[in-house]
Tab-separated table of C-alpha atoms in Angstrom:
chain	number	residue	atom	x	y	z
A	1	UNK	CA	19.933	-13.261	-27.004
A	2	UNK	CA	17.177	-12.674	-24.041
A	3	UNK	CA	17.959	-10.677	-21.279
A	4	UNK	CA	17.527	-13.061	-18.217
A	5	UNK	CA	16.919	-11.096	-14.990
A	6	UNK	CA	16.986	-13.403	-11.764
A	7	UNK	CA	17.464	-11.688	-8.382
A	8	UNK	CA	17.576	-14.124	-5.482
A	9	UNK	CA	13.813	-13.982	-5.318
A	10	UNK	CA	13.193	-13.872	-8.586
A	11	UNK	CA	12.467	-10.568	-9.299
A	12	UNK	CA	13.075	-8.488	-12.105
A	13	UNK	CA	11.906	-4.619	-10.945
A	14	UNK	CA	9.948	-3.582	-8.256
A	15	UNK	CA	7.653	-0.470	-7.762
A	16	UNK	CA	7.058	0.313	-3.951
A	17	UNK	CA	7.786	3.844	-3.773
A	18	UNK	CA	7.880	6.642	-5.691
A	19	UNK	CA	11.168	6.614	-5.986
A	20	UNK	CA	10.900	3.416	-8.239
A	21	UNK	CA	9.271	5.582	-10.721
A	22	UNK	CA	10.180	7.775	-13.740
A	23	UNK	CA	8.616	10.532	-13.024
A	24	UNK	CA	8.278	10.583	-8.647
A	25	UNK	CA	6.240	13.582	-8.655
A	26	UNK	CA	3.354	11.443	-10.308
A	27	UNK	CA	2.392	9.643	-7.617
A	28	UNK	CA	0.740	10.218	-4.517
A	29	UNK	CA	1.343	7.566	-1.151
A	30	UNK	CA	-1.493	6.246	0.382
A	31	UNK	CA	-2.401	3.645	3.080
A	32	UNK	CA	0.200	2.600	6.138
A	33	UNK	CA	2.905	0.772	6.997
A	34	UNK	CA	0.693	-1.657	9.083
A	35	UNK	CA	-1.556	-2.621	6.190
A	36	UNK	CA	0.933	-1.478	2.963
A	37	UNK	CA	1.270	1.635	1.229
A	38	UNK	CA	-0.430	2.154	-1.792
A	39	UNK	CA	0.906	4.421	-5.015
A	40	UNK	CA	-1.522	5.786	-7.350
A	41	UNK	CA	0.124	7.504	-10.316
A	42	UNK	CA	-1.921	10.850	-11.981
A	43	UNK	CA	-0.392	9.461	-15.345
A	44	UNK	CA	0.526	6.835	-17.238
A	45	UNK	CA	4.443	6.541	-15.787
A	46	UNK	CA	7.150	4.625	-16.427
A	47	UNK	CA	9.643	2.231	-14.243
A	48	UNK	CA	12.747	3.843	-13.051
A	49	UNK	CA	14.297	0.192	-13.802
A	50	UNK	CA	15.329	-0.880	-17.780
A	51	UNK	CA	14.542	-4.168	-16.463
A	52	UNK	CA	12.117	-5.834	-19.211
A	53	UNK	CA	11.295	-9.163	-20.336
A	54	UNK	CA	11.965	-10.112	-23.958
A	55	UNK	CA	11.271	-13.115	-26.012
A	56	UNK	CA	8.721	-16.739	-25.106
A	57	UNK	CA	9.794	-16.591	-21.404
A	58	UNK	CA	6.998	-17.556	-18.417
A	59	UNK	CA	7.209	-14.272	-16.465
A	60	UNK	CA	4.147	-13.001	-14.271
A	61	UNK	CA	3.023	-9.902	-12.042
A	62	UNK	CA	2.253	-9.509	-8.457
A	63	UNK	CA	0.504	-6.443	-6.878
A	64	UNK	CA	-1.455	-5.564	-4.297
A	65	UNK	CA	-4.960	-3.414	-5.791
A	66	UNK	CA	-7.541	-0.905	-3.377
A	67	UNK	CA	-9.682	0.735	-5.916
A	68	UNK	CA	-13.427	1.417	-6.585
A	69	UNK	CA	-12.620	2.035	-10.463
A	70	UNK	CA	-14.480	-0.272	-12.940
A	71	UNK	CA	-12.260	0.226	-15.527
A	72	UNK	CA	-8.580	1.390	-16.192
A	73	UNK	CA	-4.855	0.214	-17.287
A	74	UNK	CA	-2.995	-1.016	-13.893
A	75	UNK	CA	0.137	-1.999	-16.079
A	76	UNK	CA	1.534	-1.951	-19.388
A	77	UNK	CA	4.823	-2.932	-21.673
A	78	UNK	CA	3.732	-1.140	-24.982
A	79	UNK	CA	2.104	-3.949	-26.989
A	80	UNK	CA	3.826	-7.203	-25.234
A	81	UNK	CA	1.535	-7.243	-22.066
A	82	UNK	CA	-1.076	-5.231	-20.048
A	83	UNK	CA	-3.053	-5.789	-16.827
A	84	UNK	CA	-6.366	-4.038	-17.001
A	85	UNK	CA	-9.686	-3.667	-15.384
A	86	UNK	CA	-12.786	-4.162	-17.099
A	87	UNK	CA	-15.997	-4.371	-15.035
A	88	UNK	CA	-14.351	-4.391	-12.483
A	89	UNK	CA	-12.549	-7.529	-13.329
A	90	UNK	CA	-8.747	-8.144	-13.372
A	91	UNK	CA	-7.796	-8.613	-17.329
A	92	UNK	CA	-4.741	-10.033	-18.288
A	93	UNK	CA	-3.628	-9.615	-22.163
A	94	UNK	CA	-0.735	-11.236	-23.575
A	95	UNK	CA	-0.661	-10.422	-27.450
A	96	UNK	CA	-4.126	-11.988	-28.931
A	97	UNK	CA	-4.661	-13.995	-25.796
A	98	UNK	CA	-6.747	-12.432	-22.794
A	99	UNK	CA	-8.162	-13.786	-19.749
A	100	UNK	CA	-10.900	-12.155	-17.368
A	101	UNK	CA	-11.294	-13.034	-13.404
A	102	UNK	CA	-14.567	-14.063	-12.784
A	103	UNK	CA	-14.560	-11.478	-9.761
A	104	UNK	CA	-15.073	-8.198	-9.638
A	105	UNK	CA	-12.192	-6.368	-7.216
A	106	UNK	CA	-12.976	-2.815	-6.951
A	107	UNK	CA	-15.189	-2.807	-4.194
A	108	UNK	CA	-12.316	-0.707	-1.959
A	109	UNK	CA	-11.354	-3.424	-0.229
A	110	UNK	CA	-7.639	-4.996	-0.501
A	111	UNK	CA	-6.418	-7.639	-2.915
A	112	UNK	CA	-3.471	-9.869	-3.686
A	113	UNK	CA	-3.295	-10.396	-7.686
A	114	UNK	CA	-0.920	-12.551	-9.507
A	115	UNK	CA	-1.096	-12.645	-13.272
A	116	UNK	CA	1.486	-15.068	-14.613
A	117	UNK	CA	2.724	-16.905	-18.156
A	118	UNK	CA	3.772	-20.294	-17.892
A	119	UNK	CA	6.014	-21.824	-20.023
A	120	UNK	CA	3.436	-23.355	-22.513
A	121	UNK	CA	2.047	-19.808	-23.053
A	122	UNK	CA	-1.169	-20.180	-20.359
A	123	UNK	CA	-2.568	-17.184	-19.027
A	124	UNK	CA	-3.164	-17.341	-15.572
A	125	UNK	CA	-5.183	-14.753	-12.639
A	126	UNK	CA	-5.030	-15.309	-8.855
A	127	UNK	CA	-6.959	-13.452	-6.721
A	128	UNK	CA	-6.154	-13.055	-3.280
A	129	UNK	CA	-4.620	-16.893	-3.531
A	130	UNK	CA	-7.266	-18.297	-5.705
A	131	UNK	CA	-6.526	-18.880	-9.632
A	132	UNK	CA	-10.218	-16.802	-10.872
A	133	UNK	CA	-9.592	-17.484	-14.351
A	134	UNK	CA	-6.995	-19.044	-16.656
A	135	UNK	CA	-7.025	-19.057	-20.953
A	136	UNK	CA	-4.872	-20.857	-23.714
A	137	UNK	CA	-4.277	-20.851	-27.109
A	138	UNK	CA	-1.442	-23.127	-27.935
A	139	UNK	CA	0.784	-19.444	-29.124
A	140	UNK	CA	3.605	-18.189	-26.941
A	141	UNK	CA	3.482	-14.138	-28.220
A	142	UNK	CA	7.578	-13.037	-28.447
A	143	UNK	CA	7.561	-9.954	-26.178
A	144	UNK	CA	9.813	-7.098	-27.538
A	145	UNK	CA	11.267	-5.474	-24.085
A	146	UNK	CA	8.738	-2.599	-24.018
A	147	UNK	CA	9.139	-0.289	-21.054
A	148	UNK	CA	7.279	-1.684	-17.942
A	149	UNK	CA	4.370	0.938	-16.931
A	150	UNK	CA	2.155	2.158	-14.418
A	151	UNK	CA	-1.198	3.185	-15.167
A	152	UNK	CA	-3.046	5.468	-13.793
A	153	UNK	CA	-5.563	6.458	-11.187
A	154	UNK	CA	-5.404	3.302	-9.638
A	155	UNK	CA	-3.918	3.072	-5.742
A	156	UNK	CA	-1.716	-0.133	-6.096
A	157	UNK	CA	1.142	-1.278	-3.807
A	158	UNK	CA	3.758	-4.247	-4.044
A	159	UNK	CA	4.382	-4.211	-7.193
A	160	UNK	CA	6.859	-7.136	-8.825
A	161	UNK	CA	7.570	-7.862	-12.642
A	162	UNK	CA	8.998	-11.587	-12.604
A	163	UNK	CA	10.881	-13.990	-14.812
A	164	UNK	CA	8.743	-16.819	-13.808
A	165	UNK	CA	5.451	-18.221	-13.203
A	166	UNK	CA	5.212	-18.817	-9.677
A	167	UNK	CA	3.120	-22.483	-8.502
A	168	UNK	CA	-0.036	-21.874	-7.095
A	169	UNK	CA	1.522	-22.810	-3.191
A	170	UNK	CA	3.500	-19.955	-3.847
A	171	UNK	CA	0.986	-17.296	-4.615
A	172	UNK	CA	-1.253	-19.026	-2.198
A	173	UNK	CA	1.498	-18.526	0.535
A	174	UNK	CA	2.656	-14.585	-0.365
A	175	UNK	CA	-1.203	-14.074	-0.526
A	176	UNK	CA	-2.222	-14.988	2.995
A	177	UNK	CA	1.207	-12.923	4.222
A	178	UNK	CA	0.237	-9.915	2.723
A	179	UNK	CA	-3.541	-10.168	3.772
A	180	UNK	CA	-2.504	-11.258	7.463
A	181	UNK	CA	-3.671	-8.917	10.125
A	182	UNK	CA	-0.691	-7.491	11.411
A	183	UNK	CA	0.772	-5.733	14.785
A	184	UNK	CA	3.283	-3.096	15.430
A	185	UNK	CA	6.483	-3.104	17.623
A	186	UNK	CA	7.415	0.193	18.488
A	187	UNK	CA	10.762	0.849	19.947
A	188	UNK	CA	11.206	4.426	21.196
A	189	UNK	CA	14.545	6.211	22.972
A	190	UNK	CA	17.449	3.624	21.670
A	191	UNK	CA	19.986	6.706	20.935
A	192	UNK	CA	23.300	4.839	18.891
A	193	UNK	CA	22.283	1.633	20.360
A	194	UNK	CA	21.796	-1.284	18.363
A	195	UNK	CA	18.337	-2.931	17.785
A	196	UNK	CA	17.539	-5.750	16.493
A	197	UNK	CA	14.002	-7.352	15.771
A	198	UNK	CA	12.800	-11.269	15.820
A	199	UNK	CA	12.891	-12.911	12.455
A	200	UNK	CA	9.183	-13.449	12.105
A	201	UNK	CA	8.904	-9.618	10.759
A	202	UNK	CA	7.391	-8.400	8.388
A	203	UNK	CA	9.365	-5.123	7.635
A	204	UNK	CA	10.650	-2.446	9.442
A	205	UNK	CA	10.754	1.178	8.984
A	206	UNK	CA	11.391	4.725	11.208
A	207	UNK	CA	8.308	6.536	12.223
A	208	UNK	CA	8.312	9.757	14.009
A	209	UNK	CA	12.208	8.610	14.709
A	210	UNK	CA	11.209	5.502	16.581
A	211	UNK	CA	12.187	2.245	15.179
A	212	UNK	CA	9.120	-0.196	13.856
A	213	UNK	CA	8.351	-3.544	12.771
A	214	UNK	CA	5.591	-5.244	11.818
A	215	UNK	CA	4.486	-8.659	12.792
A	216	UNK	CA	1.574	-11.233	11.220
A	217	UNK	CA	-0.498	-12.390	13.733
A	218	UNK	CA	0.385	-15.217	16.345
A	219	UNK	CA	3.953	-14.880	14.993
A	220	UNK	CA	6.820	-14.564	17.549
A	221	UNK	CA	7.885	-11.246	18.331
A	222	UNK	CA	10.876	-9.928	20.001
A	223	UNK	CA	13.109	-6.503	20.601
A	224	UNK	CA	16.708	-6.841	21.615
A	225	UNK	CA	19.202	-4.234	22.243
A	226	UNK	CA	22.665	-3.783	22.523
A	227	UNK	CA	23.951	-1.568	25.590
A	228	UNK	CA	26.905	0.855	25.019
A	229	UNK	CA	29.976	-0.315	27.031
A	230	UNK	CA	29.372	2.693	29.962
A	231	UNK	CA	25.464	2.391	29.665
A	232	UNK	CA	25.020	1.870	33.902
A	233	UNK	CA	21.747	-0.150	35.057
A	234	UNK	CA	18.655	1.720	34.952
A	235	UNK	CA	14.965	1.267	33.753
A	236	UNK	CA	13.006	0.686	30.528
A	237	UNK	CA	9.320	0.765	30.035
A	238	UNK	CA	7.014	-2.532	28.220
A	239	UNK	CA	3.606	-1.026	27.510
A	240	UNK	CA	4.080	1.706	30.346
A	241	UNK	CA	5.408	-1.031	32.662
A	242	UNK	CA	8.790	-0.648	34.376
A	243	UNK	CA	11.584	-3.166	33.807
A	244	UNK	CA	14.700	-3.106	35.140
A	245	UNK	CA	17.862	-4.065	33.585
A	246	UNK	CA	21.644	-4.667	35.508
A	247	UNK	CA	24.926	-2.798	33.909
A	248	UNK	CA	26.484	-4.283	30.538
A	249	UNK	CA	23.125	-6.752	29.738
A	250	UNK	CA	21.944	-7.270	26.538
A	251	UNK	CA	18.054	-6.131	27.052
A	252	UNK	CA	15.228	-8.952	25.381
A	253	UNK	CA	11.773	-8.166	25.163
A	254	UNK	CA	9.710	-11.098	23.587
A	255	UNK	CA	6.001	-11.336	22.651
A	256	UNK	CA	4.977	-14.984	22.195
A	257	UNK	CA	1.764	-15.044	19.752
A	258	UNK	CA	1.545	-11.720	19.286
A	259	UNK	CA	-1.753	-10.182	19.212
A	260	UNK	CA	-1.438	-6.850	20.059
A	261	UNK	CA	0.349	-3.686	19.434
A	262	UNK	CA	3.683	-3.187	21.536
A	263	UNK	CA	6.011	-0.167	23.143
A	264	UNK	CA	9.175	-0.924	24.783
A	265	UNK	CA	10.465	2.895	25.971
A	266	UNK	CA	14.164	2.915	26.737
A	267	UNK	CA	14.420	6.213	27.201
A	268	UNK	CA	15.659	5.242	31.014
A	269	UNK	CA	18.791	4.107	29.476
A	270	UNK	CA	22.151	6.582	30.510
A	271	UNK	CA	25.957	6.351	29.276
A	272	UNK	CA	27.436	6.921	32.702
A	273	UNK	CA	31.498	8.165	32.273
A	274	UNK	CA	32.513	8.445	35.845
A	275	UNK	CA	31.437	9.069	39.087
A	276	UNK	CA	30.455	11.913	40.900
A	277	UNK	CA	30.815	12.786	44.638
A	278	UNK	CA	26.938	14.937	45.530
A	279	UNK	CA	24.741	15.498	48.045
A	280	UNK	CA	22.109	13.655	47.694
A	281	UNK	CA	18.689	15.145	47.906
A	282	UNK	CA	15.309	14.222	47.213
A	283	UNK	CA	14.672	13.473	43.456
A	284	UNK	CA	11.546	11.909	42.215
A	285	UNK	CA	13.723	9.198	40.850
A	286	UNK	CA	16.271	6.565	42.291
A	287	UNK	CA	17.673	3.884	41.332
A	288	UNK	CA	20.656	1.726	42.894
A	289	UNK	CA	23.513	-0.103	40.727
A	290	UNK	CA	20.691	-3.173	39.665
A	291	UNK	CA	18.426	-0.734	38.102
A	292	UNK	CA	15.912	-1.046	40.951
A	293	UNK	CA	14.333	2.145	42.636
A	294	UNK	CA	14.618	3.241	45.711
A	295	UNK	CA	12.555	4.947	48.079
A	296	UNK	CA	15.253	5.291	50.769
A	297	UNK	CA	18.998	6.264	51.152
A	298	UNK	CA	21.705	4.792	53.043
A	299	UNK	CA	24.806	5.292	52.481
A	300	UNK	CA	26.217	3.508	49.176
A	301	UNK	CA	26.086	4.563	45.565
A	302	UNK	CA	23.023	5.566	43.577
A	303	UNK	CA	22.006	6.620	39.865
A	304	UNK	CA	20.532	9.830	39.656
A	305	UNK	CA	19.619	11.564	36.722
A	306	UNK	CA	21.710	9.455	34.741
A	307	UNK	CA	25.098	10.030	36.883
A	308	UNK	CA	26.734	8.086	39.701
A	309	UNK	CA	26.613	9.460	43.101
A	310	UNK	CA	27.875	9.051	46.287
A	311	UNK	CA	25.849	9.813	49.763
């Protein structure tokens, strides 16, 4: 019988890292995480995966391409399937049938491509959301279950074997998300605390030990985190502006529309375990039990340098 791989999206292996790889060593990271990362393999190299395809089944391939090559294998499966470039044209082979976009993509510039087998056995290539070129001979060629490869020399990113032809709405729609221009929320100074990020992301990841996400844009963006029971009011900086925030609150930032980069610091934020009786001086920073500074002293209790004291 045929293997049938369905994930809840659909999937059946994924190469986004090295790690997804037979041989990691092969391939070098480029790009970002704002605009994707790119993996460009010094030799033909296997999927990590024994995920394969077997038998008359639609199935298709999604990847993102940057490459000034004119010609070259992108992917492979032994004799069942390959994804080429030829003139600098996307070609997709399935057995005797081939089809050629009618674009040329290795100009260095980003693209979305989506090669896909329907269910009659029609070839299919979308280019950043457009269908370039399609071909169709009536044969559905049996695949065997050959090894899914990577070609190489070629930077590509996203990568996605499916068990399906996706509809044209949906390659239209993953298209425009991966091409969107995108922003970065950077949360810095959160300690054990936990963060959470609006729904609209995009990803997240740790850079440099702060936290990240990415956001498409005009989406709605948003940073909330959790206080520690014993975290006492203090201060948090939005773009190097102060904000306060009162003992025991759950701290929201939101960025409506986002169309901009974003910091939110909250490296103002202390676990305070008791209280301690000191003479107060004159530090460069006060702040009374609502997180606001203060510039003067009466008597009462104040937070400095992270501790509760008494004048």
């Amino acid at each position: 019988s045929e293997p049938f791989y369905l994930n809840q999206d659909g999937t059946v292996l994924r190469v986004t890292s090295a790690e997804d790889v037979a041989v990691p060593t092969a391939i070098a990271t480029s790009g970002s995480f704002r605009e994707g990362t790119f993996l460009t393999a010094s030799q033909a190299v296997e999927a990590a995966s024994d995920k394969k395809i077997v038998g008359k089944s639609a199935f298709g391939i999604n990847f993102a391409l940057q490459t000034t090559n004119a010609s070259g294998t992108l992917f492979s499966a032994g004799s069942d399937y390959s994804v080429a470039l030829s003139d600098g044209k996307i070609v997709f082979t399935v057995g005797s049938l081939q089809v050629k976009s009618d674009s040329a993509v290795n100009d260095n510039q980003r693209y979305f491509i989506s090669c896909t087998r329907e269910n009659n056995g029609m070839l299919k290539v979308y280019v950043n959301g457009e269908l370039k070129a399609s071909a169709y001979n009536g044969v559905l060629h049996p695949l065997t279950g050959a090894k899914f490869t990577v070609g190489a020399d070629n930077a590509v990113g996203n990568v996605e074997l499916r068990q399906d032809a996706q509809a044209f709405s949906k390659v239209a729609t993953e298209s425009s998300a991966y091409l969107a221009e995108y922003f970065l929320v950077t949360v810095k100074n959160t300690g054990d605390r936990v963060v959470t990020f609006g729904n609209q992301h995009n990803g997240e990841t740790i850079i440099d030990g702060d936290r990240v996400a990415r956001f498409a844009k005009n989406k709605n963006a948003g940073v909330v985190l959790t206080l520690n029971s014993g975290d006492a009011a203090g201060t948090y900086l939005v773009d190097g502006a102060t904000r306060t925030y009162a003992s025991g609150e759950r701290i929201s930032v939101p960025f409506v529309n986002i169309t901009a980069d974003h910091v939110v610091d909250f490296g103002g934020i202390t676990g305070i375990e008791g209280v301690e009786v000191t003479k107060l001086g004159k530090p460069s920073e006060v702040y009374d039990l609502n997180g606001r500074r203060v510039m003067t002293f009466p008597k009462g209790i104040y937070v400095v340098d992270g501790k509760k004291v008494i004048k």
